[in-house]
């Protein structure tokens, strides 16, 4: 729990950290990634055969290193909207036999030279876990079952043997499977009504779990606060179904997916927009509770968690998907990303996974050029969170002036506060406390009394830049991390438009 008290502009802000008041385990999977067959994410991003920077598999080594630095635990694949016409069989076996297909989500051409086995190899090299999304557009249940069998089966059956024939004896044991992507969206090839989706998701889930009961199934939600979310949860959050028997510890659906992209032309509306994403988590969590109550799901069945499997700053008009969605991120966007991540830490109890959309080139912290990599502004807060904000979320009380102007969306103003100092705190398993503070005010530094810090050497990591519009390019990295230390005496100055992480041993 983080409590916020709004104070007058002339009052002195304060932050109190309570390391002994642990709120919830932070699931490592909140630092997940997402790679879609879209723009330059796969081709020219993670896979770039012939480039001197690539290894013998055609994988860009600099991208692999960056993913390792970020310690990305799980990566969603192969879409996104792309998956609605994707047939996984096109992407396995000898490359010369793989068909080229028209690609209808982003109006491209899919060569299929990168598919399941290449992605699994890449995950192995990066040291991350795969999360597959099933084709709920033009795909069939048979195909989905075939894919699951190909990945996970140890039996002497057709698709398991096809995997062996393609060079992989052992099963991949893919744990996470999504029941479609944004099936509610009018942009989908084969958009569904909520009634049709729920019926289909229920039946597919049952069949998939009959084949492999160990998998984690992710239901396709919307924003977390829509009638779609309510309806599909109500229809699918159940436990006593054929195949699962009456087991009072198992559920048909394990997670509920939501997506939120934010953006605004004005800095404060931009930087505070992710407060809506935090509110979305709270609302989705309440809808899960409601579905469980209405369906009589016993408390012994673990509560479904939220899989925030697409989040980031993105304005699709500024960076259209059909053109590869190559957003150039500003310092303002980096602060928005810090506010997103603070929200994830504060809502750790309900969050089972989150995947920044996307990992490379497409609306991404990381951009490749032919001869190198650019770390965009948003890379830096993400790196600090992934490095240090792990373990458990801890309670923190914040007193700060509040931004009171226009929000995007407008309903943020009516449902959640938008403090200038946006704060979360964590304690790692080895006893380090980390305090993450985004000062979104672009004009004012705040001198803050920080209680609960241990006097002595406190590590200080600051992400900031000259102004909120600065971007990083291949020539110049204007936003990065500045490291220093603080004694813990007196007040700490959180500079205007900055993100700061303070870290000390408990
Ligand atoms: O991440 C880009 C796109 O945004 C994804 O393909 C889709 O799921 C969402 O609309």
Coordinates of C-alpha atoms and ligand atoms in Angstrom, one line a residue:
X1 CA 0.0 0.0 0.0
X2 CA 1.2 3.5 -0.8
X3 CA -0.7 6.3 0.8
X4 CA -0.7 9.8 -0.7
X5 CA -1.6 13.0 1.1
X6 CA -2.0 16.1 -1.0
X7 CA -0.3 19.1 0.5
X8 CA -0.4 22.8 -0.5
X9 CA 2.3 23.9 -3.0
X10 CA 4.2 25.9 -0.3
X11 CA 4.3 23.0 2.2
X12 CA 7.3 20.7 2.5
X13 CA 6.9 17.2 1.0
X14 CA 7.9 14.1 2.9
X15 CA 8.3 10.4 2.2
X16 CA 8.2 7.6 4.9
X17 CA 9.3 4.2 4.0
X18 CA 8.2 1.2 6.1
X19 CA 10.5 -1.7 5.2
X20 CA 8.8 -3.9 7.8
X21 CA 5.4 -3.5 6.3
X22 CA 5.7 -5.8 3.3
X23 CA 2.8 -5.7 1.0
X24 CA 3.3 -8.5 -1.6
X25 CA 5.9 -10.4 -3.5
X26 CA 6.9 -8.6 -6.7
X27 CA 6.6 -11.2 -9.5
X28 CA 9.8 -11.1 -11.5
X29 CA 7.7 -11.5 -14.6
X30 CA 6.5 -7.9 -14.4
X31 CA 9.8 -7.2 -16.2
X32 CA 8.7 -9.2 -19.2
X33 CA 9.2 -8.4 -22.9
X34 CA 7.3 -8.8 -26.1
X35 CA 8.5 -9.6 -29.6
X36 CA 6.0 -9.4 -32.4
X37 CA 6.4 -10.1 -36.1
X38 CA 5.9 -6.4 -36.7
X39 CA 8.0 -3.7 -38.3
X40 CA 11.7 -4.3 -37.4
X41 CA 11.1 -6.2 -34.2
X42 CA 11.9 -9.7 -35.4
X43 CA 13.5 -9.2 -38.8
X44 CA 16.3 -6.6 -38.5
X45 CA 15.8 -6.5 -34.7
X46 CA 16.5 -9.8 -32.9
X47 CA 17.1 -11.7 -36.1
X48 CA 19.5 -10.2 -38.6
X49 CA 21.4 -12.9 -40.5
X50 CA 24.3 -11.6 -42.5
X51 CA 24.9 -8.6 -40.2
X52 CA 28.4 -8.7 -38.7
X53 CA 26.8 -8.1 -35.3
X54 CA 24.9 -11.3 -35.5
X55 CA 25.9 -14.8 -34.3
X56 CA 25.8 -18.1 -36.2
X57 CA 22.0 -18.3 -35.6
X58 CA 21.5 -14.9 -37.2
X59 CA 20.7 -13.4 -33.7
X60 CA 21.9 -9.9 -33.0
X61 CA 24.5 -10.2 -30.3
X62 CA 24.1 -6.6 -29.1
X63 CA 20.3 -7.2 -28.6
X64 CA 21.0 -10.4 -26.7
X65 CA 23.4 -8.6 -24.4
X66 CA 20.9 -5.8 -23.8
X67 CA 18.1 -8.3 -23.0
X68 CA 20.5 -10.0 -20.5
X69 CA 21.4 -6.7 -18.9
X70 CA 17.7 -6.0 -18.5
X71 CA 17.3 -9.5 -17.0
X72 CA 14.0 -10.1 -18.9
X73 CA 12.4 -13.2 -17.4
X74 CA 9.7 -13.9 -20.0
X75 CA 9.0 -12.8 -23.6
X76 CA 5.6 -12.8 -25.3
X77 CA 5.5 -14.0 -29.0
X78 CA 4.6 -13.9 -31.9
X79 CA 1.9 -11.1 -31.5
X80 CA 0.0 -8.9 -31.0
X81 CA -2.3 -8.3 -33.9
X82 CA 0.0 -10.3 -36.1
X83 CA -1.0 -13.6 -34.4
X84 CA -4.6 -13.4 -35.8
X85 CA -3.5 -14.8 -39.1
X86 CA -0.4 -16.7 -38.0
X87 CA -0.1 -20.4 -38.7
X88 CA 2.7 -21.8 -36.6
X89 CA 3.3 -24.7 -39.0
X90 CA 4.5 -22.2 -41.6
X91 CA 7.4 -21.3 -39.4
X92 CA 8.9 -24.7 -38.6
X93 CA 11.0 -27.2 -40.6
X94 CA 13.5 -26.5 -43.4
X95 CA 13.6 -22.8 -44.2
X96 CA 13.5 -23.4 -48.0
X97 CA 10.1 -25.1 -47.6
X98 CA 8.5 -22.4 -45.5
X99 CA 5.8 -20.3 -47.3
X100 CA 5.8 -16.6 -47.6
X101 CA 2.4 -15.2 -46.6
X102 CA 0.7 -11.8 -46.9
X103 CA 0.5 -10.3 -43.4
X104 CA -2.8 -8.6 -42.7
X105 CA -2.3 -6.9 -39.3
X106 CA 0.4 -4.6 -40.5
X107 CA 0.0 -5.1 -44.2
X108 CA 3.4 -6.7 -44.8
X109 CA 4.9 -9.9 -46.0
X110 CA 5.8 -12.7 -43.6
X111 CA 8.8 -14.8 -44.9
X112 CA 8.5 -17.3 -42.0
X113 CA 12.3 -17.7 -41.8
X114 CA 11.9 -17.1 -38.1
X115 CA 9.4 -19.3 -36.3
X116 CA 8.9 -21.4 -33.2
X117 CA 12.3 -23.2 -33.1
X118 CA 14.2 -20.0 -33.8
X119 CA 12.3 -18.2 -31.1
X120 CA 12.9 -21.0 -28.6
X121 CA 16.6 -21.0 -29.4
X122 CA 16.7 -17.2 -28.9
X123 CA 15.0 -17.5 -25.5
X124 CA 17.6 -20.1 -24.5
X125 CA 20.5 -17.8 -25.5
X126 CA 18.9 -14.8 -23.8
X127 CA 18.0 -16.9 -20.7
X128 CA 14.3 -16.0 -20.8
X129 CA 11.1 -17.9 -20.8
X130 CA 8.6 -18.0 -23.8
X131 CA 5.0 -16.9 -23.6
X132 CA 3.0 -17.9 -26.7
X133 CA -0.1 -16.2 -27.9
X134 CA -2.7 -18.4 -29.8
X135 CA -4.3 -17.4 -33.1
X136 CA -8.0 -16.7 -32.3
X137 CA -8.5 -15.1 -35.7
X138 CA -8.0 -17.5 -38.5
X139 CA -6.6 -20.3 -36.4
X140 CA -8.3 -23.4 -35.3
X141 CA -8.4 -25.3 -32.0
X142 CA -6.7 -28.2 -33.8
X143 CA -3.8 -26.0 -34.8
X144 CA -3.5 -24.7 -31.2
X145 CA -3.5 -28.2 -29.8
X146 CA -0.9 -29.1 -32.4
X147 CA 1.3 -26.2 -31.4
X148 CA 1.1 -27.2 -27.7
X149 CA 1.9 -30.8 -28.5
X150 CA 4.8 -29.7 -30.7
X151 CA 6.2 -27.6 -27.8
X152 CA 5.5 -29.7 -24.8
X153 CA 4.7 -33.3 -25.5
X154 CA 7.0 -36.2 -24.7
X155 CA 4.7 -38.8 -26.3
X156 CA 5.2 -40.7 -29.5
X157 CA 2.7 -38.5 -31.4
X158 CA 2.7 -36.7 -34.7
X159 CA 3.6 -33.1 -33.6
X160 CA 6.0 -34.2 -30.9
X161 CA 7.7 -36.3 -33.5
X162 CA 7.7 -33.4 -35.9
X163 CA 9.6 -31.4 -33.3
X164 CA 12.1 -34.2 -33.0
X165 CA 12.5 -34.4 -36.8
X166 CA 13.2 -30.6 -36.7
X167 CA 16.1 -31.3 -34.4
X168 CA 14.7 -30.9 -30.9
X169 CA 14.4 -34.1 -28.9
X170 CA 13.4 -32.6 -25.5
X171 CA 10.1 -30.8 -25.0
X172 CA 10.3 -27.0 -24.7
X173 CA 7.8 -27.0 -21.8
X174 CA 6.2 -23.7 -22.8
X175 CA 4.3 -22.7 -19.7
X176 CA 2.4 -19.5 -20.7
X177 CA -0.3 -19.5 -23.4
X178 CA -2.6 -16.7 -24.2
X179 CA -6.1 -17.3 -25.5
X180 CA -5.9 -14.8 -28.3
X181 CA -4.9 -11.1 -28.5
X182 CA -7.2 -8.1 -28.4
X183 CA -10.0 -10.2 -29.9
X184 CA -12.4 -7.3 -29.1
X185 CA -10.6 -4.8 -31.4
X186 CA -12.2 -3.7 -34.7
X187 CA -8.7 -3.8 -36.2
X188 CA -8.5 -7.6 -35.6
X189 CA -8.7 -10.1 -38.5
X190 CA -11.8 -11.9 -37.3
X191 CA -12.9 -9.7 -34.4
X192 CA -15.2 -11.4 -31.9
X193 CA -18.1 -10.3 -29.8
X194 CA -17.6 -10.9 -26.1
X195 CA -20.2 -13.7 -26.1
X196 CA -18.5 -15.5 -29.0
X197 CA -15.0 -15.0 -27.5
X198 CA -16.0 -16.3 -24.0
X199 CA -17.6 -19.4 -25.5
X200 CA -14.6 -20.1 -27.6
X201 CA -12.0 -19.3 -24.9
X202 CA -13.8 -21.6 -22.5
X203 CA -13.8 -24.6 -24.9
X204 CA -10.2 -24.0 -26.0
X205 CA -9.0 -23.7 -22.5
X206 CA -10.6 -27.0 -21.5
X207 CA -9.1 -28.8 -24.5
X208 CA -5.6 -27.3 -24.0
X209 CA -5.6 -28.2 -20.3
X210 CA -6.7 -31.7 -21.1
X211 CA -3.6 -32.0 -23.3
X212 CA -1.3 -30.3 -20.8
X213 CA -2.7 -29.5 -17.4
X214 CA 0.5 -27.8 -16.3
X215 CA 0.2 -24.8 -18.5
X216 CA -0.9 -21.3 -17.4
X217 CA -3.7 -19.9 -19.5
X218 CA -4.2 -16.2 -20.1
X219 CA -7.7 -14.9 -20.9
X220 CA -7.9 -12.0 -23.4
X221 CA -9.2 -9.0 -21.5
X222 CA -9.4 -5.5 -22.7
X223 CA -8.4 -2.5 -20.6
X224 CA -9.3 -4.1 -17.3
X225 CA -12.3 -1.8 -16.8
X226 CA -14.7 -2.7 -19.7
X227 CA -17.9 -4.7 -20.1
X228 CA -15.8 -7.1 -22.2
X229 CA -13.5 -7.7 -19.1
X230 CA -16.5 -8.3 -16.9
X231 CA -18.3 -10.6 -19.3
X232 CA -15.3 -12.9 -20.2
X233 CA -14.2 -13.2 -16.6
X234 CA -17.7 -14.1 -15.5
X235 CA -18.0 -16.8 -18.2
X236 CA -14.5 -18.3 -17.9
X237 CA -13.3 -17.9 -14.3
X238 CA -14.4 -21.2 -13.1
X239 CA -12.9 -24.3 -11.5
X240 CA -15.2 -27.3 -11.7
X241 CA -15.0 -28.2 -15.3
X242 CA -14.6 -31.4 -17.2
X243 CA -10.9 -32.4 -17.2
X244 CA -10.1 -30.4 -14.1
X245 CA -12.7 -32.5 -12.2
X246 CA -13.7 -31.0 -8.9
X247 CA -10.1 -30.1 -7.8
X248 CA -10.5 -27.2 -5.4
X249 CA -7.0 -25.9 -6.1
X250 CA -7.2 -25.6 -9.9
X251 CA -8.8 -23.1 -12.2
X252 CA -9.6 -23.1 -15.9
X253 CA -8.1 -19.7 -16.4
X254 CA -5.0 -18.5 -14.5
X255 CA -4.5 -14.9 -15.6
X256 CA -6.4 -12.1 -17.2
X257 CA -4.7 -10.0 -19.9
X258 CA -5.1 -6.2 -20.1
X259 CA -3.4 -3.6 -22.4
X260 CA -2.9 0.1 -21.9
X261 CA -0.9 2.5 -24.0
X262 CA -0.6 6.1 -22.9
X263 CA 0.5 9.3 -24.6
X264 CA -0.2 13.0 -24.6
X265 CA 1.4 16.1 -26.3
X266 CA 1.6 18.0 -23.0
X267 CA 4.2 16.8 -20.5
X268 CA 2.1 16.5 -17.3
X269 CA -0.8 14.8 -19.0
X270 CA 1.7 12.5 -20.6
X271 CA 3.7 11.7 -17.4
X272 CA 0.6 11.1 -15.3
X273 CA -1.3 9.1 -17.8
X274 CA 0.0 5.8 -16.5
X275 CA -1.9 6.4 -13.3
X276 CA -4.8 5.2 -15.4
X277 CA -3.0 2.0 -15.9
X278 CA -2.6 1.5 -12.2
X279 CA -6.3 2.2 -11.7
X280 CA -7.0 -0.4 -14.5
X281 CA -5.2 -3.0 -12.4
X282 CA -7.3 -2.2 -9.4
X283 CA -10.5 -2.4 -11.4
X284 CA -9.6 -5.6 -13.2
X285 CA -8.7 -7.1 -9.8
X286 CA -12.2 -6.2 -8.5
X287 CA -13.8 -7.7 -11.6
X288 CA -11.9 -10.9 -11.0
X289 CA -13.2 -10.9 -7.4
X290 CA -16.7 -10.3 -8.6
X291 CA -16.5 -13.2 -11.1
X292 CA -15.2 -15.5 -8.4
X293 CA -17.9 -14.5 -6.0
X294 CA -20.7 -14.9 -8.6
X295 CA -19.3 -18.3 -9.8
X296 CA -18.8 -19.6 -6.3
X297 CA -15.1 -20.2 -6.8
X298 CA -13.6 -21.5 -3.5
X299 CA -10.9 -19.6 -1.8
X300 CA -8.6 -22.6 -2.2
X301 CA -8.4 -21.8 -6.0
X302 CA -5.7 -19.2 -6.3
X303 CA -6.9 -15.8 -7.4
X304 CA -6.3 -15.2 -11.1
X305 CA -3.6 -12.6 -11.5
X306 CA -3.4 -9.8 -14.1
X307 CA -1.2 -10.2 -17.1
X308 CA -0.5 -6.7 -18.3
X309 CA 0.9 -8.0 -21.5
X310 CA 1.1 -4.8 -23.5
X311 CA 2.0 -1.5 -21.8
X312 CA 4.1 1.5 -22.8
X313 CA 3.9 5.1 -24.1
X314 CA 2.6 5.0 -27.7
X315 CA 0.7 7.4 -29.9
X316 CA -0.3 5.4 -33.0
X317 CA -0.9 8.6 -35.0
X318 CA 2.7 9.8 -34.3
X319 CA 4.2 6.3 -34.9
X320 CA 1.8 4.2 -37.0
X321 CA 1.9 0.5 -36.7
X322 CA 2.0 0.0 -40.5
X323 CA 5.2 2.0 -40.6
X324 CA 6.8 0.0 -37.9
X325 CA 5.8 2.2 -34.9
X326 CA 9.3 3.5 -34.2
X327 CA 8.6 5.9 -31.4
X328 CA 11.3 8.4 -30.5
X329 CA 11.1 8.6 -26.7
X330 CA 11.6 11.9 -24.8
X331 CA 12.5 12.4 -21.1
X332 CA 8.8 13.0 -20.5
X333 CA 8.1 9.5 -21.8
X334 CA 10.8 8.1 -19.5
X335 CA 9.0 9.7 -16.5
X336 CA 5.8 8.2 -17.8
X337 CA 7.5 4.8 -17.9
X338 CA 8.7 5.3 -14.3
X339 CA 5.1 6.1 -13.2
X340 CA 3.9 2.9 -15.0
X341 CA 6.5 0.9 -13.1
X342 CA 5.8 2.5 -9.8
X343 CA 2.2 1.5 -10.3
X344 CA 3.2 -2.1 -11.0
X345 CA 5.2 -2.2 -7.7
X346 CA 2.3 -0.6 -5.7
X347 CA -0.1 -3.2 -7.2
X348 CA 2.3 -6.1 -7.0
X349 CA -0.3 -8.2 -5.2
X350 CA -2.5 -8.5 -8.3
X351 CA 0.1 -8.5 -11.0
X352 CA 1.4 -11.8 -12.3
X353 CA 3.2 -10.5 -15.4
X354 CA 3.7 -7.4 -17.4
X355 CA 5.3 -7.1 -20.8
X356 CA 6.6 -3.9 -22.2
X357 CA 5.4 -3.5 -25.8
X358 CA 7.7 -4.0 -27.4
X359 CA 11.3 -5.2 -26.8
X360 CA 13.1 -4.1 -29.9
X361 CA 12.6 -1.4 -32.5
X362 CA 8.8 -1.3 -32.4
X363 CA 7.6 1.2 -29.6
X364 CA 10.7 0.1 -27.8
X365 CA 13.4 1.2 -25.3
X366 CA 15.9 -0.5 -27.6
X367 CA 16.6 0.5 -31.3
X368 CA 19.0 -1.3 -33.7
X369 CA 20.8 0.3 -36.5
X370 CA 22.9 -1.7 -39.0
X371 CA 26.0 -1.1 -36.8
X372 CA 24.8 -0.7 -33.3
X373 CA 22.1 -0.1 -30.7
X374 CA 20.5 3.0 -29.3
X375 CA 19.1 2.9 -25.7
X376 CA 16.2 5.3 -25.7
X377 CA 15.3 7.5 -22.7
X378 CA 12.7 4.9 -21.5
X379 CA 15.4 2.2 -21.3
X380 CA 17.0 3.8 -18.2
X381 CA 14.1 3.8 -15.7
X382 CA 13.2 0.3 -16.9
X383 CA 16.8 -0.9 -16.3
X384 CA 16.8 0.5 -12.8
X385 CA 13.5 -1.0 -11.9
X386 CA 14.5 -4.4 -13.3
X387 CA 17.8 -4.3 -11.5
X388 CA 16.6 -3.1 -8.2
X389 CA 12.8 -3.2 -7.7
X390 CA 12.5 -6.9 -7.1
X391 CA 11.6 -8.9 -4.0
X392 CA 8.7 -7.4 -2.1
X393 CA 6.7 -4.3 -2.4
X394 CA 6.8 -2.3 0.9
X395 CA 4.5 0.4 2.3
X396 CA 5.3 4.0 1.8
X397 CA 3.6 7.3 2.7
X398 CA 3.9 10.3 0.5
X399 CA 3.0 13.9 1.2
X400 CA 3.4 16.0 -1.9
X401 CA 1.8 18.7 -3.9
X402 CA -0.4 17.4 -6.7
X403 CA -0.7 18.2 -10.4
X404 CA -4.4 19.3 -10.9
X405 CA -4.6 20.0 -14.6
X406 CA -6.0 18.0 -17.5
X407 CA -5.4 14.2 -17.5
X408 CA -5.4 11.7 -20.3
X409 CA -7.8 9.9 -20.1
X410 CA -10.0 12.5 -18.4
X411 CA -11.4 9.9 -15.9
X412 CA -8.0 9.7 -14.1
X413 CA -8.8 13.0 -12.4
X414 CA -12.0 11.5 -11.0
X415 CA -10.6 8.2 -9.8
X416 CA -7.0 8.5 -8.7
X417 CA -4.6 11.2 -7.6
X418 CA -1.7 12.5 -9.7
X419 CA 1.0 13.6 -7.3
X420 CA 4.1 15.4 -8.5
X421 CA 6.1 12.9 -6.5
X422 CA 5.2 9.5 -7.7
X423 CA 6.7 6.9 -5.4
X424 CA 7.1 3.2 -4.7
X425 CA 9.4 1.1 -2.5
X426 CA 10.7 -2.5 -2.4
X427 CA 12.9 -4.7 -0.3
X428 CA 15.0 -7.3 -2.1
X429 CA 15.5 -10.9 -0.9
X430 CA 19.0 -10.0 0.3
X431 CA 17.7 -7.0 2.3
X432 CA 18.3 -4.0 0.1
X433 CA 15.6 -1.3 0.2
X434 CA 15.0 0.7 -2.9
X435 CA 12.9 3.8 -3.1
X436 CA 11.8 4.9 -6.6
X437 CA 10.7 8.5 -7.0
X438 CA 9.6 10.2 -10.2
X439 CA 9.4 14.0 -9.9
X440 CA 7.1 14.8 -12.8
X441 CA 7.1 18.5 -12.1
X442 CA 9.0 20.2 -15.0
X443 CA 9.8 23.4 -13.1
X444 CA 10.3 22.6 -9.5
X445 CA 12.8 20.7 -7.4
X446 CA 11.5 19.2 -4.2
X447 CA 13.5 19.1 -1.0
X448 CA 12.1 16.1 0.8
X449 CA 12.4 14.7 4.3
X450 CA 12.9 11.0 3.7
X451 CA 12.1 8.9 6.8
X452 CA 13.0 5.2 7.1
X453 CA 16.4 5.6 5.3
X454 CA 19.4 4.2 7.1
X455 CA 22.0 6.9 7.7
X456 CA 25.3 6.0 6.0
X457 CA 26.0 5.3 2.4
X458 CA 22.9 5.4 0.3
X459 CA 23.4 4.7 -3.4
X460 CA 21.7 7.3 -5.7
X461 CA 20.8 6.7 -9.3
X462 CA 19.3 9.6 -11.3
X463 CA 17.7 9.6 -14.7
X464 CA 17.2 13.1 -16.1
X465 CA 18.1 15.5 -18.9
X466 CA 18.2 19.1 -19.8
X467 CA 14.5 19.4 -20.5
X468 CA 11.5 17.1 -20.9
X469 CA 11.8 17.0 -24.7
X470 CA 15.3 15.5 -25.0
X471 CA 15.7 12.2 -26.9
X472 CA 18.7 9.9 -27.3
X473 CA 20.1 9.3 -30.8
X474 CA 23.0 7.2 -32.1
X475 CA 25.1 10.3 -31.9
X476 CA 24.2 11.5 -28.5
X477 CA 22.8 9.9 -25.3
X478 CA 21.3 12.9 -23.6
X479 CA 19.4 10.8 -21.0
X480 CA 21.2 8.1 -19.0
X481 CA 21.9 7.2 -15.4
X482 CA 24.0 9.4 -13.0
X483 CA 25.3 7.6 -10.0
X484 CA 26.3 9.2 -6.7
X485 CA 25.8 8.6 -2.9
X486 CA 23.9 10.3 -0.1
X487 CA 24.6 10.3 3.6
X488 CA 20.9 10.1 4.5
X489 CA 21.3 13.4 6.6
X490 CA 18.9 16.3 6.0
X491 CA 16.6 16.4 3.1
X492 CA 17.1 14.9 -0.3
X493 CA 16.6 17.1 -3.4
X494 CA 14.5 15.4 -6.1
X495 CA 15.2 17.6 -9.1
X496 CA 12.6 18.7 -11.5
X497 CA 11.7 16.3 -14.3
X498 CA 13.8 13.5 -12.9
X499 CA 13.6 9.9 -11.8
X500 CA 15.6 8.9 -8.8
X501 CA 16.3 5.5 -7.2
X502 CA 17.7 5.5 -3.7
X503 CA 19.1 2.2 -2.4
X504 CA 20.4 1.1 1.0
X505 CA 21.0 -2.1 3.0
X506 CA 18.3 -2.6 5.7
Ligands
LIG1 O1 2.2 -3.6 -29.8 C1 1.6 -3.2 -30.9 C2 0.2 -3.6 -31.1 O2 -0.7 -3.0 -30.2 C3 -0.1 -5.1 -30.9 O3 0.1 -5.9 -32.0 C4 -1.6 -5.1 -30.5 O4 -1.9 -6.2 -29.7 C5 -1.8 -3.7 -29.9 O5 -2.9 -3.1 -30.5

